[in-house]
Coordinates of N, CA and C and ligand atoms in Angstrom, one line a residue:
X1 N 87.4 61.8 -100.6 CA 86.8 61.0 -99.5 C 86.8 61.7 -98.2
X2 N 85.7 61.6 -97.5 CA 85.6 62.3 -96.2 C 86.6 61.7 -95.2
X3 N 87.2 62.6 -94.4 CA 88.2 62.2 -93.4 C 87.7 62.6 -92.0
X4 N 88.2 61.9 -91.0 CA 87.9 62.3 -89.6 C 89.2 62.6 -89.0
X5 N 89.2 63.7 -88.2 CA 90.5 64.0 -87.5 C 90.4 63.4 -86.1
X6 N 91.5 62.7 -85.7 CA 91.7 62.2 -84.4 C 92.8 62.8 -83.7
X7 N 92.7 63.1 -82.4 CA 93.8 63.6 -81.6 C 94.0 62.5 -80.6
X8 N 95.2 61.9 -80.7 CA 95.5 60.7 -79.8 C 96.6 61.0 -78.8
X9 N 96.5 60.4 -77.7 CA 97.5 60.5 -76.6 C 98.8 59.7 -77.0
X10 N 99.9 60.3 -76.9 CA 101.2 59.6 -77.1 C 102.1 59.7 -75.9
X11 N 102.7 58.6 -75.6 CA 103.7 58.6 -74.5 C 104.5 57.3 -74.6
X12 N 105.8 57.5 -74.9 CA 106.7 56.4 -75.0 C 107.8 56.7 -73.9
X13 N 107.6 56.0 -72.7 CA 108.5 56.4 -71.6 C 110.0 56.2 -71.9
X14 N 110.3 55.4 -72.9 CA 111.8 55.3 -73.3 C 112.3 56.5 -74.0
X15 N 111.4 57.2 -74.7 CA 111.9 58.3 -75.5 C 111.3 59.7 -75.2
X16 N 110.1 59.7 -74.5 CA 109.5 61.0 -74.3 C 109.7 61.5 -72.8
X17 N 110.0 62.8 -72.7 CA 110.1 63.3 -71.3 C 108.7 63.4 -70.7
X18 N 107.7 63.7 -71.5 CA 106.4 63.8 -71.0 C 105.4 63.5 -72.1
X19 N 104.1 63.2 -71.7 CA 103.1 62.8 -72.7 C 102.8 64.0 -73.6
X20 N 102.3 63.7 -74.8 CA 101.8 64.8 -75.7 C 100.7 64.2 -76.6
X21 N 100.1 65.0 -77.4 CA 99.0 64.5 -78.3 C 99.5 64.7 -79.7
X22 N 99.0 63.8 -80.6 CA 99.2 63.9 -82.0 C 97.9 63.9 -82.8
X23 N 97.9 64.6 -83.9 CA 96.7 64.6 -84.7 C 96.9 63.8 -86.0
X24 N 95.9 63.1 -86.3 CA 95.9 62.3 -87.6 C 94.6 62.4 -88.3
X25 N 94.7 62.4 -89.6 CA 93.4 62.4 -90.4 C 93.2 61.0 -91.0
X26 N 92.0 60.5 -90.8 CA 91.7 59.1 -91.2 C 90.6 59.1 -92.2
X27 N 90.8 58.5 -93.4 CA 89.7 58.5 -94.4 C 88.6 57.5 -94.0
X28 N 87.4 57.9 -94.2 CA 86.3 57.0 -93.9 C 86.1 56.1 -95.1
X29 N 86.9 55.0 -95.1 CA 87.0 54.1 -96.3 C 85.7 53.2 -96.4
X30 N 84.9 53.1 -95.4 CA 83.7 52.3 -95.5 C 82.7 52.8 -94.5
X31 N 81.5 52.3 -94.7 CA 80.4 52.6 -93.8 C 80.6 52.0 -92.5
X32 N 80.1 52.6 -91.4 CA 80.0 52.0 -90.1 C 81.4 51.8 -89.4
X33 N 82.4 52.6 -89.8 CA 83.7 52.4 -89.1 C 83.6 52.8 -87.6
X34 N 84.3 52.0 -86.9 CA 84.4 52.2 -85.4 C 85.7 53.0 -85.1
X35 N 85.8 53.5 -83.8 CA 87.0 54.2 -83.4 C 88.2 53.2 -83.6
X36 N 88.0 51.9 -83.2 CA 89.1 51.0 -83.4 C 89.6 50.9 -84.8
X37 N 88.7 51.0 -85.8 CA 89.2 50.9 -87.2 C 90.1 52.1 -87.5
X38 N 89.8 53.3 -86.9 CA 90.6 54.4 -87.1 C 92.0 54.3 -86.5
X39 N 92.0 53.7 -85.3 CA 93.3 53.4 -84.6 C 94.1 52.5 -85.4
X40 N 93.5 51.4 -85.9 CA 94.2 50.5 -86.7 C 94.8 51.1 -88.0
X41 N 94.0 52.0 -88.6 CA 94.4 52.7 -89.8 C 95.7 53.6 -89.5
X42 N 95.6 54.3 -88.3 CA 96.8 55.1 -88.0 C 98.0 54.2 -87.8
X43 N 97.9 53.1 -87.2 CA 99.0 52.2 -87.0 C 99.5 51.6 -88.3
X44 N 98.6 51.2 -89.1 CA 99.0 50.5 -90.3 C 99.5 51.4 -91.4
X45 N 98.9 52.6 -91.5 CA 99.2 53.5 -92.6 C 99.9 54.7 -92.3
X46 N 99.9 55.2 -91.0 CA 100.5 56.5 -90.8 C 101.6 56.5 -89.8
X47 N 101.6 55.6 -88.7 CA 102.6 55.6 -87.7 C 102.6 54.2 -87.1
X48 N 103.5 53.4 -87.5 CA 103.6 52.0 -86.9 C 104.0 52.0 -85.5
X49 N 104.5 53.1 -84.9 CA 104.9 53.0 -83.5 C 103.7 53.3 -82.6
X50 N 102.6 53.7 -83.1 CA 101.4 54.0 -82.3 C 100.9 52.6 -81.6
X51 N 100.6 52.7 -80.3 CA 100.4 51.5 -79.5 C 99.1 51.5 -78.8
X52 N 98.3 50.4 -79.0 CA 97.1 50.2 -78.2 C 96.8 48.7 -78.2
X53 N 95.8 48.4 -77.3 CA 95.4 47.0 -77.2 C 94.1 46.7 -77.9
X54 N 94.0 45.6 -78.5 CA 92.7 45.1 -79.0 C 92.9 43.6 -79.3
X55 N 91.7 43.0 -79.3 CA 91.7 41.5 -79.7 C 90.5 41.2 -80.5
X56 N 89.3 41.1 -79.8 CA 88.2 40.5 -80.5 C 87.5 41.4 -81.5
X57 N 87.6 42.7 -81.4 CA 86.9 43.6 -82.3 C 85.4 43.5 -82.2
X58 N 84.9 42.8 -81.2 CA 83.4 42.6 -81.1 C 82.8 43.0 -79.8
X59 N 83.5 43.7 -79.0 CA 83.0 44.1 -77.7 C 82.9 43.0 -76.7
X60 N 83.8 42.0 -76.8 CA 83.7 40.8 -76.0 C 85.0 40.7 -75.0
X61 N 86.2 41.0 -75.5 CA 87.4 40.8 -74.7 C 87.6 41.9 -73.7
X62 N 87.2 43.1 -74.0 CA 87.4 44.2 -73.1 C 88.8 44.8 -73.2
X63 N 89.6 44.5 -74.1 CA 91.0 44.9 -74.1 C 91.2 46.3 -74.7
X64 N 90.2 46.8 -75.5 CA 90.5 48.1 -76.1 C 89.7 49.3 -75.4
X65 N 89.5 49.2 -74.1 CA 88.9 50.2 -73.4 C 89.7 51.5 -73.4
X66 N 89.2 52.6 -73.8 CA 89.9 53.9 -73.8 C 88.9 55.0 -73.5
X67 N 89.5 56.2 -73.4 CA 88.6 57.3 -73.1 C 88.4 58.1 -74.5
X68 N 87.2 58.2 -74.9 CA 86.9 58.8 -76.2 C 86.0 60.0 -76.0
X69 N 86.6 61.2 -76.3 CA 85.9 62.4 -76.1 C 85.4 62.6 -74.7
X70 N 86.2 62.1 -73.7 CA 85.9 62.3 -72.3 C 85.1 61.2 -71.7
X71 N 84.7 60.2 -72.5 CA 83.9 59.1 -72.0 C 84.6 57.7 -72.2
X72 N 84.6 56.9 -71.1 CA 85.3 55.6 -71.3 C 84.4 54.7 -72.0
X73 N 85.0 53.9 -72.9 CA 84.2 52.9 -73.7 C 85.2 52.1 -74.5
X74 N 84.6 51.1 -75.2 CA 85.3 50.2 -76.1 C 85.5 50.8 -77.4
X75 N 86.7 50.9 -77.9 CA 86.9 51.5 -79.3 C 86.2 50.7 -80.4
X76 N 86.1 49.4 -80.2 CA 85.6 48.6 -81.3 C 84.1 48.6 -81.5
X77 N 83.4 49.1 -80.5 CA 82.0 49.2 -80.7 C 81.5 50.7 -80.5
X78 N 82.4 51.6 -80.7 CA 82.0 53.0 -80.7 C 82.1 53.6 -82.1
X79 N 81.0 53.8 -82.7 CA 81.0 54.3 -84.1 C 81.7 55.7 -84.2
X80 N 82.5 55.9 -85.3 CA 83.1 57.2 -85.5 C 82.1 58.2 -85.9
X81 N 81.1 57.8 -86.6 CA 80.0 58.7 -87.1 C 79.3 59.3 -85.9
X82 N 79.2 60.6 -85.9 CA 78.4 61.2 -84.8 C 79.3 61.7 -83.7
X83 N 80.6 61.3 -83.7 CA 81.5 61.8 -82.6 C 81.9 63.2 -82.9
X84 N 82.0 64.1 -81.9 CA 82.5 65.4 -82.1 C 83.9 65.4 -82.6
X85 N 84.3 66.2 -83.6 CA 85.7 66.2 -84.1 C 86.4 67.5 -83.5
X86 N 87.7 67.3 -83.3 CA 88.5 66.1 -83.5 C 88.1 65.1 -82.4
X87 N 88.2 63.8 -82.8 CA 87.9 62.8 -81.8 C 89.1 62.6 -81.0
X88 N 89.0 62.8 -79.7 CA 90.1 62.7 -78.8 C 90.1 61.3 -78.1
X89 N 91.2 60.6 -78.3 CA 91.3 59.2 -77.8 C 92.5 59.2 -76.8
X90 N 92.1 58.9 -75.5 CA 93.1 59.0 -74.5 C 93.1 57.6 -73.7
X91 N 94.1 57.3 -72.9 CA 94.1 56.1 -72.1 C 93.0 56.2 -71.0
X92 N 92.7 55.1 -70.5 CA 91.7 55.1 -69.3 C 92.3 55.9 -68.2
X93 N 91.5 56.9 -67.7 CA 91.9 57.7 -66.6 C 92.2 57.0 -65.4
X94 N 93.2 57.4 -64.6 CA 93.5 56.8 -63.3 C 94.4 55.6 -63.3
X95 N 94.6 55.1 -64.5 CA 95.5 53.9 -64.7 C 96.9 54.4 -65.1
X96 N 98.0 53.8 -64.6 CA 99.3 54.2 -65.1 C 99.5 53.9 -66.6
X97 N 100.1 54.8 -67.3 CA 100.2 54.5 -68.8 C 101.5 53.7 -69.0
X98 N 101.4 52.7 -69.8 CA 102.6 51.9 -70.2 C 103.2 52.5 -71.4
X99 N 102.3 52.8 -72.4 CA 102.8 53.4 -73.6 C 101.5 53.8 -74.4
X100 N 101.5 55.0 -74.9 CA 100.3 55.5 -75.7 C 99.0 55.2 -75.0
X101 N 98.2 54.3 -75.7 CA 96.8 54.0 -75.1 C 96.9 52.8 -74.2
X102 N 98.0 52.2 -74.0 CA 98.1 50.9 -73.2 C 98.3 51.3 -71.7
X103 N 97.4 50.8 -70.9 CA 97.6 51.1 -69.5 C 98.0 49.8 -68.7
X104 N 98.5 50.1 -67.5 CA 98.9 49.0 -66.6 C 97.7 48.5 -65.8
X105 N 97.2 47.3 -66.1 CA 96.0 46.9 -65.4 C 96.3 45.9 -64.3
X106 N 97.5 45.8 -63.8 CA 97.9 44.8 -62.8 C 97.1 45.0 -61.5
X107 N 97.1 46.3 -61.1 CA 96.4 46.6 -59.8 C 94.9 46.3 -59.9
X108 N 94.3 46.6 -61.1 CA 92.9 46.4 -61.4 C 92.6 44.9 -61.2
X109 N 93.4 44.0 -61.8 CA 93.2 42.6 -61.8 C 93.5 42.0 -60.4
X110 N 94.4 42.6 -59.7 CA 94.7 42.2 -58.3 C 93.5 42.5 -57.4
X111 N 92.8 43.6 -57.7 CA 91.6 43.9 -56.9 C 90.5 42.9 -57.2
X112 N 90.4 42.5 -58.5 CA 89.4 41.5 -58.9 C 89.7 40.2 -58.1
X113 N 91.0 39.8 -58.2 CA 91.4 38.5 -57.5 C 91.1 38.6 -56.0
X114 N 91.2 39.8 -55.4 CA 91.0 40.0 -54.0 C 89.6 39.7 -53.5
X115 N 88.6 39.7 -54.4 CA 87.3 39.4 -53.9 C 87.0 37.9 -54.1
X116 N 88.1 37.1 -54.5 CA 88.0 35.7 -54.6 C 86.8 35.3 -55.5
X117 N 86.9 35.6 -56.8 CA 85.7 35.4 -57.7 C 85.6 34.0 -58.2
X118 N 85.4 33.1 -57.2 CA 85.2 31.7 -57.6 C 84.2 31.1 -56.5
X119 N 83.7 29.9 -56.9 CA 82.7 29.3 -56.0 C 83.4 28.7 -54.8
X120 N 82.9 29.0 -53.6 CA 83.4 28.4 -52.4 C 82.3 27.5 -51.8
X121 N 82.6 26.3 -51.8 CA 81.6 25.3 -51.3 C 82.3 24.1 -50.9
X122 N 82.3 23.8 -49.5 CA 83.0 22.7 -49.0 C 82.1 21.4 -48.9
X123 N 80.8 21.5 -49.2 CA 80.0 20.4 -49.1 C 80.4 19.4 -50.2
X124 N 80.2 18.1 -49.9 CA 80.6 17.1 -50.9 C 79.8 17.3 -52.2
X125 N 80.4 17.3 -53.3 CA 79.6 17.6 -54.5 C 78.7 16.5 -54.9
X126 N 77.5 16.8 -55.4 CA 76.6 15.8 -55.8 C 77.2 15.0 -57.0
X127 N 76.5 13.9 -57.3 CA 77.1 13.0 -58.4 C 77.3 13.8 -59.7
X128 N 76.4 14.6 -60.1 CA 76.5 15.3 -61.4 C 77.0 16.7 -61.3
X129 N 76.2 17.6 -60.8 CA 76.6 19.0 -60.6 C 75.8 19.7 -59.6
X130 N 76.3 20.9 -59.1 CA 75.6 21.6 -58.1 C 74.5 22.4 -58.8
X131 N 73.3 22.1 -58.7 CA 72.2 22.7 -59.4 C 71.7 24.0 -58.8
X132 N 71.1 24.8 -59.7 CA 70.4 26.0 -59.2 C 69.0 26.0 -59.8
X133 N 68.1 26.6 -59.0 CA 66.8 26.8 -59.6 C 66.8 27.9 -60.7
X134 N 65.9 27.9 -61.6 CA 65.9 29.0 -62.6 C 65.9 30.4 -61.9
X135 N 65.1 30.4 -60.8 CA 65.0 31.7 -60.1 C 66.4 32.1 -59.5
X136 N 67.1 31.1 -58.9 CA 68.4 31.4 -58.3 C 69.4 31.8 -59.3
X137 N 69.3 31.2 -60.5 CA 70.2 31.5 -61.6 C 69.9 32.9 -62.1
X138 N 68.6 33.3 -62.1 CA 68.2 34.6 -62.7 C 68.8 35.7 -61.8
X139 N 69.1 35.4 -60.5 CA 69.6 36.5 -59.6 C 71.0 36.9 -60.0
X140 N 71.6 36.1 -60.9 CA 73.0 36.5 -61.3 C 73.0 37.3 -62.6
X141 N 71.8 37.5 -63.2 CA 71.7 38.3 -64.4 C 72.1 39.8 -64.0
X142 N 72.9 40.4 -64.9 CA 73.4 41.7 -64.6 C 74.6 41.8 -63.7
X143 N 75.0 40.6 -63.3 CA 76.2 40.5 -62.4 C 77.4 39.7 -63.1
X144 N 77.0 38.7 -63.9 CA 78.0 37.8 -64.4 C 78.6 38.2 -65.7
X145 N 78.0 39.2 -66.4 CA 78.4 39.5 -67.8 C 79.6 40.4 -67.9
X146 N 80.2 40.8 -66.8 CA 81.3 41.8 -66.9 C 82.5 41.2 -67.7
X147 N 83.0 42.0 -68.5 CA 84.2 41.6 -69.3 C 85.5 42.2 -68.8
X148 N 85.4 42.8 -67.6 CA 86.7 43.3 -67.0 C 87.4 44.3 -67.9
X149 N 86.7 45.2 -68.6 CA 87.3 46.2 -69.4 C 87.9 47.3 -68.6
X150 N 87.4 47.6 -67.4 CA 87.9 48.6 -66.6 C 87.3 50.0 -66.8
X151 N 86.4 50.1 -67.8 CA 85.8 51.4 -68.0 C 85.1 52.0 -66.8
X152 N 84.4 51.2 -66.0 CA 83.7 51.7 -64.8 C 84.7 52.2 -63.8
X153 N 85.7 51.3 -63.5 CA 86.6 51.7 -62.4 C 87.4 52.9 -62.8
X154 N 87.8 53.0 -64.1 CA 88.5 54.2 -64.5 C 87.7 55.5 -64.6
X155 N 86.4 55.4 -64.4 CA 85.5 56.6 -64.4 C 85.1 57.0 -62.9
X156 N 85.6 56.2 -62.0 CA 85.2 56.4 -60.6 C 86.1 57.4 -59.8
X157 N 85.6 58.6 -59.4 CA 86.5 59.5 -58.7 C 87.0 58.9 -57.4
X158 N 86.1 58.1 -56.7 CA 86.6 57.5 -55.4 C 87.8 56.6 -55.7
X159 N 87.8 55.9 -56.8 CA 88.9 55.0 -57.1 C 90.1 55.8 -57.5
X160 N 89.9 56.9 -58.3 CA 91.1 57.7 -58.6 C 91.9 58.2 -57.4
X161 N 91.1 58.5 -56.4 CA 91.7 59.1 -55.2 C 92.1 58.1 -54.2
X162 N 91.4 57.0 -54.1 CA 91.7 56.0 -53.1 C 91.9 54.6 -53.7
X163 N 92.3 54.5 -54.9 CA 92.4 53.2 -55.6 C 93.3 52.2 -54.9
X164 N 94.2 52.7 -54.0 CA 95.0 51.7 -53.3 C 94.2 50.9 -52.3
X165 N 93.1 51.5 -51.8 CA 92.3 50.8 -50.8 C 90.9 50.5 -51.2
X166 N 90.3 51.4 -52.0 CA 88.9 51.2 -52.5 C 88.9 50.2 -53.6
X167 N 88.1 49.1 -53.6 CA 88.2 48.1 -54.6 C 87.7 48.5 -56.0
X168 N 86.8 49.5 -56.0 CA 86.4 50.0 -57.3 C 85.2 49.2 -57.8
X169 N 84.4 49.7 -58.7 CA 83.1 49.1 -59.2 C 83.3 47.8 -59.8
X170 N 84.3 47.5 -60.6 CA 84.3 46.2 -61.3 C 84.6 45.1 -60.3
X171 N 85.5 45.3 -59.4 CA 85.8 44.2 -58.4 C 84.5 44.0 -57.5
X172 N 83.9 45.1 -57.1 CA 82.7 45.0 -56.2 C 81.5 44.4 -56.9
X173 N 81.4 44.6 -58.2 CA 80.3 43.9 -59.0 C 80.6 42.4 -59.0
X174 N 81.9 42.0 -59.1 CA 82.2 40.6 -59.0 C 81.9 40.1 -57.6
X175 N 82.2 40.9 -56.6 CA 82.0 40.4 -55.2 C 80.5 40.1 -55.1
X176 N 79.6 41.0 -55.6 CA 78.2 40.8 -55.4 C 77.7 39.6 -56.2
X177 N 78.4 39.3 -57.3 CA 78.0 38.1 -58.1 C 78.1 36.9 -57.3
X178 N 79.2 36.8 -56.5 CA 79.4 35.6 -55.7 C 78.6 35.6 -54.4
X179 N 78.3 36.8 -53.9 CA 77.4 36.9 -52.8 C 76.0 36.4 -53.1
X180 N 75.6 36.6 -54.4 CA 74.3 36.2 -54.8 C 74.1 34.8 -55.3
X181 N 75.3 34.1 -55.4 CA 75.2 32.7 -55.9 C 74.7 31.7 -54.9
X182 N 73.6 31.1 -55.2 CA 72.9 30.2 -54.3 C 73.8 29.0 -53.9
X183 N 74.8 28.7 -54.7 CA 75.6 27.5 -54.4 C 76.8 27.9 -53.5
X184 N 77.1 29.2 -53.3 CA 78.2 29.6 -52.6 C 78.0 29.6 -51.1
X185 N 78.9 29.0 -50.3 CA 78.7 28.9 -48.8 C 79.6 29.9 -48.0
X186 N 80.2 30.9 -48.7 CA 81.1 31.7 -48.0 C 80.6 33.2 -47.8
X187 N 79.2 33.3 -47.8 CA 78.7 34.6 -47.8 C 79.2 35.4 -46.6
X188 N 79.2 34.8 -45.4 CA 79.6 35.5 -44.2 C 81.0 36.0 -44.3
X189 N 81.9 35.1 -44.7 CA 83.3 35.4 -44.9 C 83.5 36.5 -45.9
X190 N 82.8 36.4 -47.0 CA 82.9 37.5 -48.1 C 82.5 38.8 -47.5
X191 N 81.4 38.8 -46.8 CA 80.9 40.1 -46.2 C 81.9 40.7 -45.2
X192 N 82.5 39.8 -44.4 CA 83.5 40.2 -43.4 C 84.6 40.9 -44.1
X193 N 85.0 40.4 -45.3 CA 86.2 41.0 -46.0 C 85.8 42.3 -46.6
X194 N 84.5 42.6 -46.8 CA 84.1 43.8 -47.5 C 83.8 44.9 -46.5
X195 N 83.5 44.5 -45.3 CA 83.0 45.5 -44.3 C 84.2 46.3 -43.8
X196 N 84.4 47.4 -44.6 CA 85.6 48.2 -44.4 C 85.3 49.6 -44.9
X197 N 85.8 50.6 -44.2 CA 85.5 52.0 -44.6 C 86.1 52.3 -46.0
X198 N 87.1 51.6 -46.4 CA 87.6 51.9 -47.7 C 87.2 50.9 -48.8
X199 N 87.4 49.6 -48.5 CA 87.2 48.6 -49.6 C 85.9 48.7 -50.3
X200 N 84.8 48.9 -49.5 CA 83.5 49.0 -50.0 C 82.9 50.4 -49.9
X201 N 83.0 51.0 -48.6 CA 82.3 52.2 -48.3 C 82.8 53.5 -48.9
X202 N 83.9 53.4 -49.7 CA 84.4 54.6 -50.4 C 83.5 54.9 -51.6
X203 N 82.6 54.0 -51.9 CA 81.7 54.2 -53.0 C 80.6 55.2 -52.5
X204 N 80.6 56.4 -53.1 CA 79.6 57.4 -52.7 C 78.5 57.6 -53.6
X205 N 78.3 56.5 -54.5 CA 77.1 56.4 -55.4 C 77.1 57.6 -56.3
X206 N 78.2 58.0 -56.9 CA 78.3 59.1 -57.8 C 77.8 58.6 -59.2
X207 N 77.8 57.3 -59.4 CA 77.1 56.7 -60.6 C 77.8 56.9 -61.9
X208 N 79.1 57.4 -62.0 CA 79.8 57.5 -63.2 C 80.0 56.1 -63.8
X209 N 80.1 55.1 -62.9 CA 80.5 53.7 -63.4 C 79.3 53.1 -64.2
X210 N 78.1 53.3 -63.8 CA 77.0 52.7 -64.6 C 76.8 53.4 -65.9
X211 N 77.1 54.7 -66.0 CA 76.9 55.5 -67.2 C 77.8 55.0 -68.3
X212 N 78.9 54.4 -68.0 CA 79.9 54.1 -69.1 C 80.0 52.6 -69.4
X213 N 79.4 51.7 -68.7 CA 79.6 50.3 -68.9 C 79.1 49.9 -70.2
X214 N 80.0 49.3 -71.1 CA 79.6 48.9 -72.4 C 78.7 47.7 -72.4
X215 N 78.6 47.0 -71.3 CA 77.7 45.8 -71.3 C 76.4 46.2 -70.6
X216 N 76.2 47.5 -70.3 CA 74.9 47.9 -69.7 C 74.7 47.5 -68.3
X217 N 75.8 47.2 -67.6 CA 75.7 46.7 -66.2 C 75.6 47.9 -65.2
X218 N 75.2 47.6 -64.0 CA 75.0 48.7 -63.1 C 75.8 48.4 -61.8
X219 N 77.1 48.7 -61.8 CA 77.9 48.4 -60.5 C 77.4 49.2 -59.3
X220 N 76.8 50.4 -59.6 CA 76.3 51.2 -58.4 C 75.2 50.4 -57.7
X221 N 74.3 49.8 -58.4 CA 73.2 49.0 -57.8 C 73.8 47.8 -57.1
X222 N 74.8 47.2 -57.7 CA 75.5 46.0 -57.2 C 76.1 46.3 -55.8
X223 N 76.8 47.5 -55.8 CA 77.5 47.9 -54.6 C 76.4 48.3 -53.5
X224 N 75.4 48.9 -53.9 CA 74.3 49.3 -52.9 C 73.7 48.0 -52.3
X225 N 73.6 46.9 -53.2 CA 73.1 45.6 -52.7 C 74.0 45.0 -51.6
X226 N 75.3 45.2 -51.8 CA 76.3 44.7 -50.8 C 76.1 45.4 -49.5
X227 N 76.0 46.8 -49.6 CA 75.8 47.6 -48.4 C 74.5 47.1 -47.7
X228 N 73.4 46.8 -48.5 CA 72.2 46.4 -47.9 C 72.4 45.1 -47.1
X229 N 73.1 44.1 -47.8 CA 73.3 42.8 -47.1 C 74.0 43.0 -45.8
X230 N 75.0 43.9 -45.7 CA 75.7 44.2 -44.5 C 74.8 44.8 -43.4
X231 N 73.9 45.7 -43.9 CA 73.0 46.3 -42.9 C 72.0 45.3 -42.4
X232 N 71.6 44.4 -43.3 CA 70.6 43.4 -42.8 C 71.2 42.4 -41.8
X233 N 72.4 42.1 -42.0 CA 73.0 41.1 -41.1 C 73.2 41.7 -39.7
X234 N 73.3 43.0 -39.7 CA 73.5 43.7 -38.4 C 72.1 43.8 -37.6
X235 N 71.0 43.8 -38.4 CA 69.7 44.1 -37.8 C 69.1 42.9 -37.1
Ligands
SF4_301 S1 78.8 54.6 -57.9 FE1 80.5 54.2 -56.5 S2 81.8 52.8 -57.7 FE2 80.4 53.9 -59.2 S3 81.5 55.7 -59.8 FE3 80.3 56.3 -58.1 S4 81.7 56.0 -56.3 FE4 82.6 54.9 -58.0
SF4_302 S1 81.2 46.4 -65.1 FE1 81.1 47.0 -67.2 S2 82.5 48.7 -67.4 FE2 83.0 47.7 -65.5 S3 84.6 46.2 -66.0 FE3 82.7 45.1 -66.2 S4 82.1 45.4 -68.3 FE4 83.6 46.9 -68.0
FES303 S1 88.7 44.5 -79.1 FE1 87.7 43.2 -77.7 S2 86.2 44.4 -76.7 FE2 87.1 45.7 -78.2

C-alpha cells in the first residue's frame, strides 16, 4: 500500500528542552484522505502522545488550522494527494506553542473581542426584529463567514512583529463586518477605536492573509475598506 511521509513539529514543554521534528509514514488506506486523517492515524496507530486540535472535520469549526508545507490552512480540508513529500506539518506561525501542533489562541481571541463584535443599537427595538433590506444584508457577504481559524493572522508579517498592538486581519475583518451592518449605531465610536497607527494602520497590504483563508475571504480588502471609511469621514 502506498505510504505518505509526514514530518511533524513536536514540542512538549514538560519534557523537551527545545522543539524538534519527527517523521512518520502513513498508509493511504482510502481515497481522498486529508492531512487531518494522517494526523489522526499518527495519533491512533503510531504515537498516542502526538497532540493537535480538531473537531468538525468539515472545515467549519476552524480548530485544526496548521501550517502545511509552508502554507496555513485547515488540515481537514487539505487533501494529502498532490502535496510535496515529506509533508511538513507545523503549528500556526507567530502563535505561542502549547504542545506539538496546539497553539495558544488567547491573544487572538482577545483581539477579536476588542473590536466588540456584536450589534450596538440603543434605539428601542421594534415589535418583531430589526430588519435589513436585502441590499443592506448583501453588504455583509464576505465579512460574516469567518470561522476564526487564525490562518490569516498567523500569515501576516505585520502581526508577527507587532501583534501586541496591531489587531491583525481576522479581528479587522470582524470590525468591518460591524461597520457595514445597517442596524449598528456605533460606527463613529468603532472608527474612533480603530484610528490608530498600530491597531489598523500596521496593515501594509502585503496580502498574505487573503491568500490562505480557507473560506475564501479577503481581509486585505476589508481592512482597506476601513481605511477608506476613515479617510471619507475626514474629508
Ligand atoms: S494585508 Fe495587512 S493584514 Fe493581510 S497579511 Fe498583509 S499586512 Fe497583514
Ligand atoms: S478570515 Fe479566513 S483565515 Fe482569517 S480567521 Fe477568518 S476564516 Fe480564518
Ligand atoms: S476540524 Fe473543524 S475546521 Fe477542520
